[in-house]
C-alpha cells in the first residue's frame, strides 16, 4: 500500500476526526507490518495511532484490558493470574515482528491466517471501540464478519478485554504450521469450564484452514455436560467436519486440513483441561 | 510520490539526526542511502532478518518499518555494535567459530543477539532461540552461529555483575 502522507494526531478524538475526513483515503497505522503487503494503487494517508497511550496491559476487575496498540511481544512477556495469552503470541511470526505488530492490527482487519481472532472468540473477549466515546461488544458480534464495517466514520478499536480465567476454567491453544515462524495452517483455541471433572461449558474456535475464524458449535455441543476425558475430547473433535468448511491449499487437501483440525482440537482440549485442573501458569 | 517533502528526527547510534524522507520510504532505504550500509536488504518482506535494527532497544525489521515511524525514537544499526578493528565479543566469536560464510545475515544476527543480551538476565536456550527466530542463514546451517552465540553468552554470564550492568544500561532506552 502506498502512503502519500503520514500524520501523527495528538489525541484519539483528533485521530478519529482525521480518519473520518479522509474516508477511504485514510488508514490507521500501529505496527504497520501488514500495510506493506496490502494491495491498493491509490495512495493513502497513514494516521499513526501509536502515540495515543494505547499500549498497555492492566488487570481491571474481572478483565485484563490490553490497549489496541500493544505489541504482541508485550503480551507474550506479560504475566498475570491465570494468564493464557502468551502462548499464542509466542507462536506469531518472528521476534522482530512481535516487537512491532500489535493486537489491534491482528484483529482490526481479519486475515484468514490470523491467530488472535480465534483465541479471542474462544476466550469470550470484549472489543472496545471508540466513536467519540468508548463502548464494547462481545467477540462473537465483532468477528461475525470483517470488522471493517465497525470502523467506517473513523471509529477506532482502542482495547481488548479478556476475562480473567476462574479457578475451574482452563484454556488451550494450538497453532499448526509447516515451520516455527510460518503462517498457520490451522489454529484452534478452547476454553473449558469444569465442575468436578464434568464439562460445564465449552467454547471452541478455529481459524486458518477455513474462510473466516469462527466458533465450532457442534464441537462445543459434543462437550457440554460430558466428562473431561480424552475419549470425549476425541469424539468432540470428530465433529470438526460438520462444524466448518475446511479448505485445502499449498498441496494439502481439504480432508487433510480437516484431519489436522481434529488433532489440533484434541490437543487444545487436553491443554485446556490440564490448565483447568491446576497447571502452573 | 518521489517528492521529498517530509523530515524525520530520531537518535541514530546515539546521535540526534534529522533526515529528509517520504511518507512511504522504509527505514531500511533511508539508512542505506544515508551510508549505513551494514544493514542489509535481504527479502524485503520481513522474513530473513538481514535488515534487523534496534528500535528503542528492540529488534525490528527495518524493511517493514516506515522511516516516519522512527520519529523521536532511538535507532541502532550494526555500525554501533562493533568495527572491523574493534569487534564486539559476538563478532569475534562468529569469526573464531567459522560461522561467517557469505556474511549477509550476520549484521542482523548481531543486532538480534544485542537485543537479547541487553534485555534478558537469564539466557537459557529457549529464550535465545526466541530472540533469534527471525534471522535466517542460508549458508551455515546455524550450528556454528549457535556455538559462537552460546560462547558469547556464557562468557557474559561469567563476567562480573558490575560489568554486565554497565554494558546493559547502554542500550536500554525503553
CSV table of C-alpha atoms in Angstrom, one decimal:
chain,number,residue,atom,x,y,z
A,1,UNK,CA,0.0,0.0,0.0
A,2,UNK,CA,1.3,3.4,-1.0
A,3,UNK,CA,1.5,6.2,1.6
A,4,UNK,CA,1.0,9.7,0.3
A,5,UNK,CA,1.0,11.3,3.7
A,6,UNK,CA,1.9,10.4,7.3
A,7,UNK,CA,0.2,12.2,10.2
A,8,UNK,CA,0.5,11.9,14.0
A,9,UNK,CA,-2.7,13.0,15.7
A,10,UNK,CA,-2.3,14.3,19.3
A,11,UNK,CA,-5.4,12.6,20.6
A,12,UNK,CA,-7.9,9.9,20.0
A,13,UNK,CA,-10.6,12.4,19.0
A,14,UNK,CA,-8.2,14.0,16.5
A,15,UNK,CA,-7.3,10.6,15.1
A,16,UNK,CA,-11.0,9.9,14.6
A,17,UNK,CA,-11.6,13.3,13.1
A,18,UNK,CA,-8.8,12.8,10.6
A,19,UNK,CA,-9.9,9.3,9.6
A,20,UNK,CA,-13.5,10.5,9.3
A,21,UNK,CA,-12.4,13.3,6.9
A,22,UNK,CA,-10.1,11.0,4.9
A,23,UNK,CA,-12.6,8.2,4.4
A,24,UNK,CA,-11.1,5.5,2.2
A,25,UNK,CA,-8.0,7.7,1.7
A,26,UNK,CA,-7.0,7.2,5.4
A,27,UNK,CA,-5.6,4.2,7.2
A,28,UNK,CA,-4.8,3.9,10.9
A,29,UNK,CA,-1.2,2.7,11.4
A,30,UNK,CA,0.0,1.0,14.5
A,31,UNK,CA,2.8,-1.5,13.9
A,32,UNK,CA,2.3,-1.1,10.2
A,33,UNK,CA,3.7,-4.5,9.3
A,34,UNK,CA,0.6,-5.5,7.3
A,35,UNK,CA,0.4,-2.3,5.4
A,36,UNK,CA,3.4,-3.2,3.3
A,37,UNK,CA,1.6,-6.1,1.8
A,38,UNK,CA,-1.8,-4.6,1.3
A,39,UNK,CA,-2.8,-4.1,-2.3
A,40,UNK,CA,-4.2,-0.8,-3.4
A,41,UNK,CA,-2.8,1.5,-6.1
A,42,UNK,CA,-4.4,4.6,-4.6
A,43,UNK,CA,-2.0,6.2,-2.0
A,44,UNK,CA,-3.4,6.6,1.5
A,45,UNK,CA,-2.7,8.9,4.4
A,46,UNK,CA,-1.3,6.9,7.4
A,47,UNK,CA,-2.7,8.0,10.7
A,48,UNK,CA,-0.2,7.0,13.4
A,49,UNK,CA,-2.1,5.8,16.4
A,50,UNK,CA,0.9,4.5,18.4
A,51,UNK,CA,1.4,7.8,20.3
A,52,UNK,CA,-2.1,7.9,21.9
A,53,UNK,CA,-1.4,5.9,25.1
A,54,UNK,CA,-3.0,2.7,23.6
A,55,UNK,CA,-0.1,0.4,24.5
A,56,UNK,CA,-0.7,-1.1,28.0
A,57,UNK,CA,-1.9,-4.2,29.8
A,58,UNK,CA,-3.7,-3.9,33.1
A,59,UNK,CA,-6.0,-6.0,35.2
A,60,UNK,CA,-9.3,-4.2,35.9
A,61,UNK,CA,-11.8,-6.2,37.9
A,62,UNK,CA,-12.7,-9.4,36.0
A,63,UNK,CA,-10.8,-8.4,32.9
A,64,UNK,CA,-7.3,-8.0,31.6
A,65,UNK,CA,-7.5,-4.8,29.4
A,66,UNK,CA,-5.0,-4.7,26.6
A,67,UNK,CA,-4.5,-1.5,24.6
A,68,UNK,CA,-5.1,-1.9,20.9
A,69,UNK,CA,-1.6,-0.7,20.1
A,70,UNK,CA,0.2,-3.1,22.5
A,71,UNK,CA,2.9,-5.0,20.7
A,72,UNK,CA,2.5,-8.8,20.6
A,73,UNK,CA,5.9,-9.2,22.4
A,74,UNK,CA,4.5,-7.3,25.4
A,75,UNK,CA,1.5,-9.7,25.6
A,76,UNK,CA,3.9,-12.6,25.3
A,77,UNK,CA,6.0,-11.3,28.2
A,78,UNK,CA,3.2,-10.2,30.5
A,79,UNK,CA,2.2,-12.4,33.4
A,80,UNK,CA,-1.0,-12.1,35.4
A,81,UNK,CA,-3.0,-14.6,37.4
A,82,UNK,CA,-4.1,-17.5,35.1
A,83,UNK,CA,-2.8,-15.6,32.1
A,84,UNK,CA,-3.1,-17.6,28.9
A,85,UNK,CA,-2.4,-15.1,26.1
A,86,UNK,CA,1.4,-15.6,26.0
A,87,UNK,CA,1.4,-19.0,24.3
A,88,UNK,CA,-0.3,-17.9,21.1
A,89,UNK,CA,1.7,-14.7,20.9
A,90,UNK,CA,4.9,-16.6,21.1
A,91,UNK,CA,3.8,-18.5,18.1
A,92,UNK,CA,3.0,-15.5,15.9
A,93,UNK,CA,5.6,-14.7,13.3
A,94,UNK,CA,9.2,-13.8,14.4
A,95,UNK,CA,10.7,-11.9,17.3
A,96,UNK,CA,11.2,-8.8,15.1
A,97,UNK,CA,7.5,-8.7,14.0
A,98,UNK,CA,6.2,-9.4,17.5
A,99,UNK,CA,8.1,-6.4,18.7
A,100,UNK,CA,6.2,-4.1,16.3
A,101,UNK,CA,3.0,-5.8,15.3
A,102,UNK,CA,0.0,-5.0,17.7
A,103,UNK,CA,-3.0,-6.9,19.0
A,104,UNK,CA,-5.2,-4.3,17.3
A,105,UNK,CA,-3.5,-4.8,13.9
A,106,UNK,CA,-4.1,-8.5,14.2
A,107,UNK,CA,-7.8,-8.2,14.6
A,108,UNK,CA,-8.9,-4.8,13.1
A,109,UNK,CA,-8.7,-6.4,9.7
A,110,UNK,CA,-9.0,-10.2,9.9
A,111,UNK,CA,-6.7,-12.0,7.6
A,112,UNK,CA,-7.6,-15.7,7.1
A,113,UNK,CA,-4.5,-16.9,8.9
A,114,UNK,CA,-4.8,-14.6,11.9
A,115,UNK,CA,-4.5,-16.3,15.3
A,116,UNK,CA,-5.8,-13.8,17.7
A,117,UNK,CA,-9.4,-13.7,16.4
A,118,UNK,CA,-9.5,-17.5,17.2
A,119,UNK,CA,-8.2,-17.0,20.7
A,120,UNK,CA,-10.5,-14.0,21.4
A,121,UNK,CA,-13.6,-15.9,20.2
A,122,UNK,CA,-12.8,-18.9,22.5
A,123,UNK,CA,-12.0,-16.6,25.4
A,124,UNK,CA,-15.2,-14.6,25.1
A,125,UNK,CA,-13.3,-11.4,24.9
A,126,UNK,CA,-14.8,-8.0,24.5
A,127,UNK,CA,-13.7,-5.4,22.0
A,128,UNK,CA,-13.7,-1.7,22.8
A,129,UNK,CA,-14.5,0.7,20.0
A,130,UNK,CA,-14.1,4.5,20.2
A,131,UNK,CA,-16.7,6.5,18.3
A,132,UNK,CA,-16.4,9.7,20.3
A,133,UNK,CA,-17.0,7.6,23.4
A,134,UNK,CA,-15.9,4.1,24.1
A,135,UNK,CA,-18.3,1.1,24.0
A,136,UNK,CA,-17.5,-2.6,24.0
A,137,UNK,CA,-19.0,-5.6,22.3
A,138,UNK,CA,-18.6,-9.4,22.5
A,139,UNK,CA,-16.1,-11.2,20.3
A,140,UNK,CA,-19.0,-13.2,18.7
A,141,UNK,CA,-20.5,-10.0,17.4
A,142,UNK,CA,-17.2,-8.3,16.5
A,143,UNK,CA,-16.0,-11.3,14.5
A,144,UNK,CA,-19.3,-12.1,12.9
A,145,UNK,CA,-17.9,-10.7,9.6
A,146,UNK,CA,-15.0,-8.5,8.6
A,147,UNK,CA,-14.7,-5.8,11.4
A,148,UNK,CA,-14.0,-3.0,8.8
A,149,UNK,CA,-17.8,-2.4,8.9
A,150,UNK,CA,-17.3,-1.1,12.5
A,151,UNK,CA,-14.7,1.5,11.6
A,152,UNK,CA,-16.5,3.5,9.0
A,153,UNK,CA,-16.7,7.0,10.0
A,154,UNK,CA,-13.2,7.0,11.6
A,155,UNK,CA,-14.1,4.8,14.6
A,156,UNK,CA,-11.2,3.0,16.2
A,157,UNK,CA,-10.5,-0.2,18.1
A,158,UNK,CA,-8.9,1.0,21.3
A,159,UNK,CA,-8.7,-2.0,23.6
A,160,UNK,CA,-9.4,-5.7,24.0
A,161,UNK,CA,-10.9,-7.0,27.3
A,162,UNK,CA,-10.1,-10.6,28.2
A,163,UNK,CA,-11.9,-12.2,31.1
A,164,UNK,CA,-9.6,-13.3,33.9
A,165,UNK,CA,-10.0,-17.1,34.0
A,166,UNK,CA,-11.6,-18.5,37.1
A,167,UNK,CA,-10.1,-21.4,39.1
A,168,UNK,CA,-12.1,-24.1,37.3
A,169,UNK,CA,-11.6,-22.6,33.8
A,170,UNK,CA,-8.9,-23.8,31.5
A,171,UNK,CA,-7.6,-22.5,28.2
A,172,UNK,CA,-5.6,-24.2,25.5
A,173,UNK,CA,-4.5,-23.1,22.0
A,174,UNK,CA,-2.8,-24.9,19.2
A,175,UNK,CA,-1.3,-23.5,16.0
A,176,UNK,CA,-0.3,-26.0,13.3
A,177,UNK,CA,2.4,-24.7,10.9
A,178,UNK,CA,4.9,-26.0,8.4
A,179,UNK,CA,7.7,-24.4,10.3
A,180,UNK,CA,8.2,-22.4,13.5
A,181,UNK,CA,7.5,-19.0,12.0
A,182,UNK,CA,5.2,-19.9,9.1
A,183,UNK,CA,1.6,-18.7,8.8
A,184,UNK,CA,-0.9,-21.0,10.4
A,185,UNK,CA,-2.5,-24.0,8.6
A,186,UNK,CA,-5.0,-24.5,11.4
A,187,UNK,CA,-5.3,-22.5,14.7
A,188,UNK,CA,-7.6,-23.9,17.4
A,189,UNK,CA,-8.5,-22.3,20.8
A,190,UNK,CA,-10.6,-23.9,23.5
A,191,UNK,CA,-12.0,-22.6,26.8
A,192,UNK,CA,-13.4,-25.2,29.2
A,193,UNK,CA,-15.3,-24.7,32.4
A,194,UNK,CA,-15.1,-27.8,34.5
A,195,UNK,CA,-17.1,-28.8,37.6
A,196,UNK,CA,-15.8,-31.9,39.3
A,197,UNK,CA,-14.5,-33.5,36.2
A,198,UNK,CA,-17.6,-32.6,34.2
A,199,UNK,CA,-17.5,-30.0,31.4
A,200,UNK,CA,-20.0,-27.3,32.4
A,201,UNK,CA,-19.4,-25.2,29.3
A,202,UNK,CA,-17.0,-25.1,26.4
A,203,UNK,CA,-16.1,-22.5,23.7
A,204,UNK,CA,-14.0,-23.8,20.8
A,205,UNK,CA,-12.9,-21.7,17.9
A,206,UNK,CA,-10.9,-22.2,14.7
A,207,UNK,CA,-9.1,-20.1,12.2
A,208,UNK,CA,-6.9,-20.7,9.1
A,209,UNK,CA,-8.0,-23.7,7.0
A,210,UNK,CA,-11.5,-22.1,6.9
A,211,UNK,CA,-12.5,-18.9,5.2
A,212,UNK,CA,-13.0,-16.8,8.3
A,213,UNK,CA,-12.4,-17.5,12.0
A,214,UNK,CA,-15.5,-19.0,13.8
A,215,UNK,CA,-16.7,-20.9,16.8
A,216,UNK,CA,-17.2,-24.7,16.3
A,217,UNK,CA,-20.6,-25.1,17.7
A,218,UNK,CA,-21.1,-28.8,17.0
A,219,UNK,CA,-17.7,-29.5,18.8
A,220,UNK,CA,-18.9,-27.4,21.8
A,221,UNK,CA,-22.2,-29.2,21.9
A,222,UNK,CA,-20.4,-32.6,22.0
A,223,UNK,CA,-18.6,-31.5,25.1
A,224,UNK,CA,-21.2,-29.8,27.3
A,225,UNK,CA,-22.3,-31.9,30.2
A,226,UNK,CA,-19.8,-34.7,29.5
A,227,UNK,CA,-16.8,-35.9,31.4
A,228,UNK,CA,-13.5,-34.1,30.7
A,229,UNK,CA,-11.7,-37.2,29.3
A,230,UNK,CA,-9.6,-38.0,26.2
A,231,UNK,CA,-12.4,-40.2,24.8
A,232,UNK,CA,-14.9,-37.3,25.0
A,233,UNK,CA,-12.5,-34.8,23.5
A,234,UNK,CA,-11.7,-37.2,20.6
A,235,UNK,CA,-15.4,-37.6,19.9
A,236,UNK,CA,-16.0,-33.9,20.0
A,237,UNK,CA,-13.0,-33.3,17.7
A,238,UNK,CA,-14.6,-35.6,15.2
A,239,UNK,CA,-17.4,-33.1,14.8
A,240,UNK,CA,-15.0,-30.7,13.2
A,241,UNK,CA,-16.1,-31.7,9.7
A,242,UNK,CA,-19.7,-30.8,10.4
A,243,UNK,CA,-18.7,-27.6,12.2
A,244,UNK,CA,-16.9,-25.7,9.4
A,245,UNK,CA,-16.0,-25.8,5.7
A,246,UNK,CA,-12.3,-26.8,5.7
A,247,UNK,CA,-10.3,-25.6,2.8
A,248,UNK,CA,-7.1,-27.1,1.4
A,249,UNK,CA,-4.2,-25.4,-0.4
A,250,UNK,CA,-0.5,-25.4,-1.0
A,251,UNK,CA,-0.7,-29.1,-1.9
A,252,UNK,CA,-2.8,-30.0,1.0
A,253,UNK,CA,-6.3,-31.4,0.5
A,254,UNK,CA,-9.4,-30.1,2.4
A,255,UNK,CA,-9.6,-33.5,4.0
A,256,UNK,CA,-6.1,-33.3,5.3
A,257,UNK,CA,-6.7,-29.9,6.8
A,258,UNK,CA,-9.9,-31.2,8.5
A,259,UNK,CA,-7.9,-34.1,10.0
A,260,UNK,CA,-5.2,-31.6,11.1
A,261,UNK,CA,-8.0,-29.6,12.7
A,262,UNK,CA,-9.3,-32.7,14.5
A,263,UNK,CA,-5.9,-33.5,16.0
A,264,UNK,CA,-5.4,-29.8,17.0
A,265,UNK,CA,-8.8,-29.7,18.6
A,266,UNK,CA,-8.0,-32.8,20.7
A,267,UNK,CA,-4.6,-31.2,21.7
A,268,UNK,CA,-6.2,-27.8,22.6
A,269,UNK,CA,-8.9,-29.6,24.7
A,270,UNK,CA,-6.3,-31.6,26.6
A,271,UNK,CA,-4.3,-28.5,27.3
A,272,UNK,CA,-7.4,-26.6,28.4
A,273,UNK,CA,-8.4,-29.5,30.8
A,274,UNK,CA,-4.9,-29.6,32.2
A,275,UNK,CA,-5.0,-25.8,32.7
A,276,UNK,CA,-8.3,-26.1,34.5
A,277,UNK,CA,-7.1,-28.8,36.7
A,278,UNK,CA,-4.3,-26.5,38.0
A,279,UNK,CA,-1.4,-26.3,35.7
A,280,UNK,CA,1.3,-23.9,36.7
A,281,UNK,CA,0.7,-20.7,34.7
B,1,UNK,CA,5.4,10.3,-4.7
B,2,UNK,CA,9.1,10.9,-5.2
B,3,UNK,CA,8.9,14.4,-3.8
B,4,UNK,CA,11.0,14.8,-0.7
B,5,UNK,CA,8.7,16.9,1.5
B,6,UNK,CA,8.9,15.4,4.9
B,7,UNK,CA,11.5,15.1,7.7
B,8,UNK,CA,12.0,12.6,10.4
B,9,UNK,CA,14.0,13.1,13.6
B,10,UNK,CA,15.5,10.2,15.6
B,11,UNK,CA,18.6,9.2,17.5
B,12,UNK,CA,20.8,7.1,15.3
B,13,UNK,CA,23.6,5.2,17.0
B,14,UNK,CA,23.5,7.7,19.9
B,15,UNK,CA,23.5,10.9,17.7
B,16,UNK,CA,20.4,13.1,17.1
B,17,UNK,CA,19.7,13.3,13.4
B,18,UNK,CA,17.2,14.8,11.1
B,19,UNK,CA,16.6,13.2,7.7
B,20,UNK,CA,14.5,14.2,4.7
B,21,UNK,CA,12.2,11.4,3.7
B,22,UNK,CA,8.9,10.5,2.0
B,23,UNK,CA,5.8,9.1,3.8
B,24,UNK,CA,6.3,5.7,2.2
B,25,UNK,CA,10.0,5.4,2.5
B,26,UNK,CA,11.1,2.3,4.5
B,27,UNK,CA,13.6,2.9,7.3
B,28,UNK,CA,15.9,0.4,5.6
B,29,UNK,CA,16.0,2.5,2.4
B,30,UNK,CA,16.7,5.7,4.4
B,31,UNK,CA,19.5,4.1,6.4
B,32,UNK,CA,21.2,2.7,3.3
B,33,UNK,CA,21.1,5.8,1.3
B,34,UNK,CA,22.5,7.8,4.3
B,35,UNK,CA,25.5,5.5,4.3
B,36,UNK,CA,24.5,3.0,7.0
B,37,UNK,CA,25.0,0.1,4.6
B,38,UNK,CA,25.8,-2.6,7.2
B,39,UNK,CA,22.1,-3.0,7.5
B,40,UNK,CA,21.3,-5.4,4.6
B,41,UNK,CA,18.4,-5.6,2.2
B,42,UNK,CA,17.5,-9.3,2.0
B,43,UNK,CA,14.0,-10.4,1.4
B,44,UNK,CA,12.4,-7.0,1.8
B,45,UNK,CA,9.3,-8.6,3.3
B,46,UNK,CA,10.1,-9.3,7.0
B,47,UNK,CA,11.3,-12.8,6.8
B,48,UNK,CA,15.0,-13.1,6.6
B,49,UNK,CA,16.2,-10.7,9.3
B,50,UNK,CA,19.2,-9.2,7.3
B,51,UNK,CA,17.8,-5.7,7.9
B,52,UNK,CA,17.4,-6.1,11.7
B,53,UNK,CA,18.0,-2.9,13.6
B,54,UNK,CA,17.1,-1.9,17.2
B,55,UNK,CA,14.2,0.5,17.8
B,56,UNK,CA,14.3,1.7,21.4
B,57,UNK,CA,16.4,-1.4,22.2
B,58,UNK,CA,14.1,-3.9,20.4
B,59,UNK,CA,15.0,-5.9,17.3
B,60,UNK,CA,12.9,-4.8,14.4
B,61,UNK,CA,12.9,-5.4,10.6
B,62,UNK,CA,13.9,-2.1,9.0
B,63,UNK,CA,12.2,-3.3,5.8
B,64,UNK,CA,8.8,-3.4,7.5
B,65,UNK,CA,9.1,0.0,9.2
B,66,UNK,CA,8.3,3.3,7.5
B,67,UNK,CA,11.0,5.8,8.3
B,68,UNK,CA,8.4,8.1,9.7
B,69,UNK,CA,7.6,5.6,12.4
B,70,UNK,CA,11.0,6.1,13.9
B,71,UNK,CA,10.2,9.8,14.9
B,72,UNK,CA,11.6,10.6,18.3
B,73,UNK,CA,12.9,7.1,18.9
B,74,UNK,CA,16.3,5.5,19.2
B,75,UNK,CA,17.6,3.5,16.2
B,76,UNK,CA,20.7,1.5,16.4
B,77,UNK,CA,22.4,-0.3,13.5
B,78,UNK,CA,25.2,-2.8,13.1
B,79,UNK,CA,27.6,0.2,12.9
B,80,UNK,CA,27.0,0.7,16.6
B,81,UNK,CA,27.8,-2.9,17.5
B,82,UNK,CA,31.5,-3.1,16.6
B,83,UNK,CA,34.0,-2.2,14.0
B,84,UNK,CA,36.5,-4.2,11.9
B,85,UNK,CA,39.3,-3.1,14.2
B,86,UNK,CA,37.3,-3.3,17.4
B,87,UNK,CA,34.7,-6.1,17.0
B,88,UNK,CA,32.2,-7.0,19.7
B,89,UNK,CA,32.6,-10.2,21.6
B,90,UNK,CA,29.9,-12.0,19.5
B,91,UNK,CA,31.5,-10.8,16.3
B,92,UNK,CA,34.9,-12.2,17.5
B,93,UNK,CA,33.3,-15.5,18.4
B,94,UNK,CA,31.5,-15.7,15.0
B,95,UNK,CA,34.9,-15.4,13.2
B,96,UNK,CA,36.5,-17.8,15.6
B,97,UNK,CA,33.8,-20.4,15.0
B,98,UNK,CA,33.9,-20.1,11.2
B,99,UNK,CA,30.3,-19.0,11.3
B,100,UNK,CA,30.6,-16.4,8.6
B,101,UNK,CA,30.4,-17.7,5.1
B,102,UNK,CA,28.7,-15.2,2.7
B,103,UNK,CA,28.1,-13.0,5.7
B,104,UNK,CA,24.9,-11.3,4.5
B,105,UNK,CA,22.9,-12.5,7.5
B,106,UNK,CA,25.5,-11.6,10.1
B,107,UNK,CA,24.6,-7.9,10.8
B,108,UNK,CA,21.0,-8.9,11.6
B,109,UNK,CA,22.1,-11.8,13.7
B,110,UNK,CA,24.4,-9.5,15.7
B,111,UNK,CA,21.6,-7.0,16.3
B,112,UNK,CA,19.1,-9.7,17.4
B,113,UNK,CA,21.8,-11.0,19.8
B,114,UNK,CA,22.4,-7.5,21.1
B,115,UNK,CA,18.8,-7.1,21.9
B,116,UNK,CA,18.9,-10.4,23.7
B,117,UNK,CA,22.0,-9.6,25.8
B,118,UNK,CA,20.7,-6.2,26.8
B,119,UNK,CA,17.2,-7.3,27.7
B,120,UNK,CA,17.4,-10.7,29.3
B,121,UNK,CA,19.1,-11.6,32.5
B,122,UNK,CA,18.7,-15.4,32.2
B,123,UNK,CA,20.0,-16.7,28.9
B,124,UNK,CA,18.5,-20.2,28.6
B,125,UNK,CA,18.4,-21.8,25.2
B,126,UNK,CA,14.6,-21.3,24.8
B,127,UNK,CA,14.9,-17.5,25.3
B,128,UNK,CA,17.9,-17.4,23.0
B,129,UNK,CA,16.0,-19.2,20.3
B,130,UNK,CA,13.1,-16.9,20.7
B,131,UNK,CA,15.2,-13.8,20.1
B,132,UNK,CA,17.0,-15.4,17.1
B,133,UNK,CA,13.9,-16.8,15.4
B,134,UNK,CA,13.6,-14.0,12.9
B,135,UNK,CA,17.1,-14.4,11.4
B,136,UNK,CA,17.7,-16.8,8.5
B,137,UNK,CA,21.1,-18.0,7.4
B,138,UNK,CA,21.3,-20.0,4.1
B,139,UNK,CA,25.0,-21.0,4.3
B,140,UNK,CA,25.9,-22.4,7.7
B,141,UNK,CA,23.0,-24.5,8.9
B,142,UNK,CA,23.1,-22.3,12.1
B,143,UNK,CA,25.3,-24.7,14.1
B,144,UNK,CA,28.4,-22.5,14.1
B,145,UNK,CA,26.4,-19.4,14.7
B,146,UNK,CA,24.8,-21.1,17.7
B,147,UNK,CA,28.2,-22.2,19.0
B,148,UNK,CA,29.5,-18.6,18.7
B,149,UNK,CA,26.5,-17.1,20.4
B,150,UNK,CA,26.4,-19.7,23.2
B,151,UNK,CA,30.1,-19.0,23.9
B,152,UNK,CA,29.4,-15.2,23.9
B,153,UNK,CA,26.5,-15.6,26.3
B,154,UNK,CA,28.4,-18.0,28.6
B,155,UNK,CA,31.3,-15.5,28.7
B,156,UNK,CA,28.9,-12.7,29.5
B,157,UNK,CA,27.2,-14.7,32.3
B,158,UNK,CA,30.6,-15.4,33.8
B,159,UNK,CA,31.6,-11.7,33.7
B,160,UNK,CA,31.4,-9.8,37.0
B,161,UNK,CA,27.9,-8.4,37.7
B,162,UNK,CA,29.1,-4.8,37.7
B,163,UNK,CA,30.4,-5.0,34.1
B,164,UNK,CA,27.1,-6.6,33.0
B,165,UNK,CA,25.1,-3.9,34.5
B,166,UNK,CA,27.3,-1.2,32.9
B,167,UNK,CA,27.0,-2.8,29.4
B,168,UNK,CA,23.3,-3.4,29.6
B,169,UNK,CA,22.4,0.2,30.7
B,170,UNK,CA,23.9,1.4,27.5
B,171,UNK,CA,21.2,0.1,25.3
B,172,UNK,CA,18.0,0.0,27.4
B,173,UNK,CA,16.2,3.2,26.4
B,174,UNK,CA,12.7,1.8,26.8
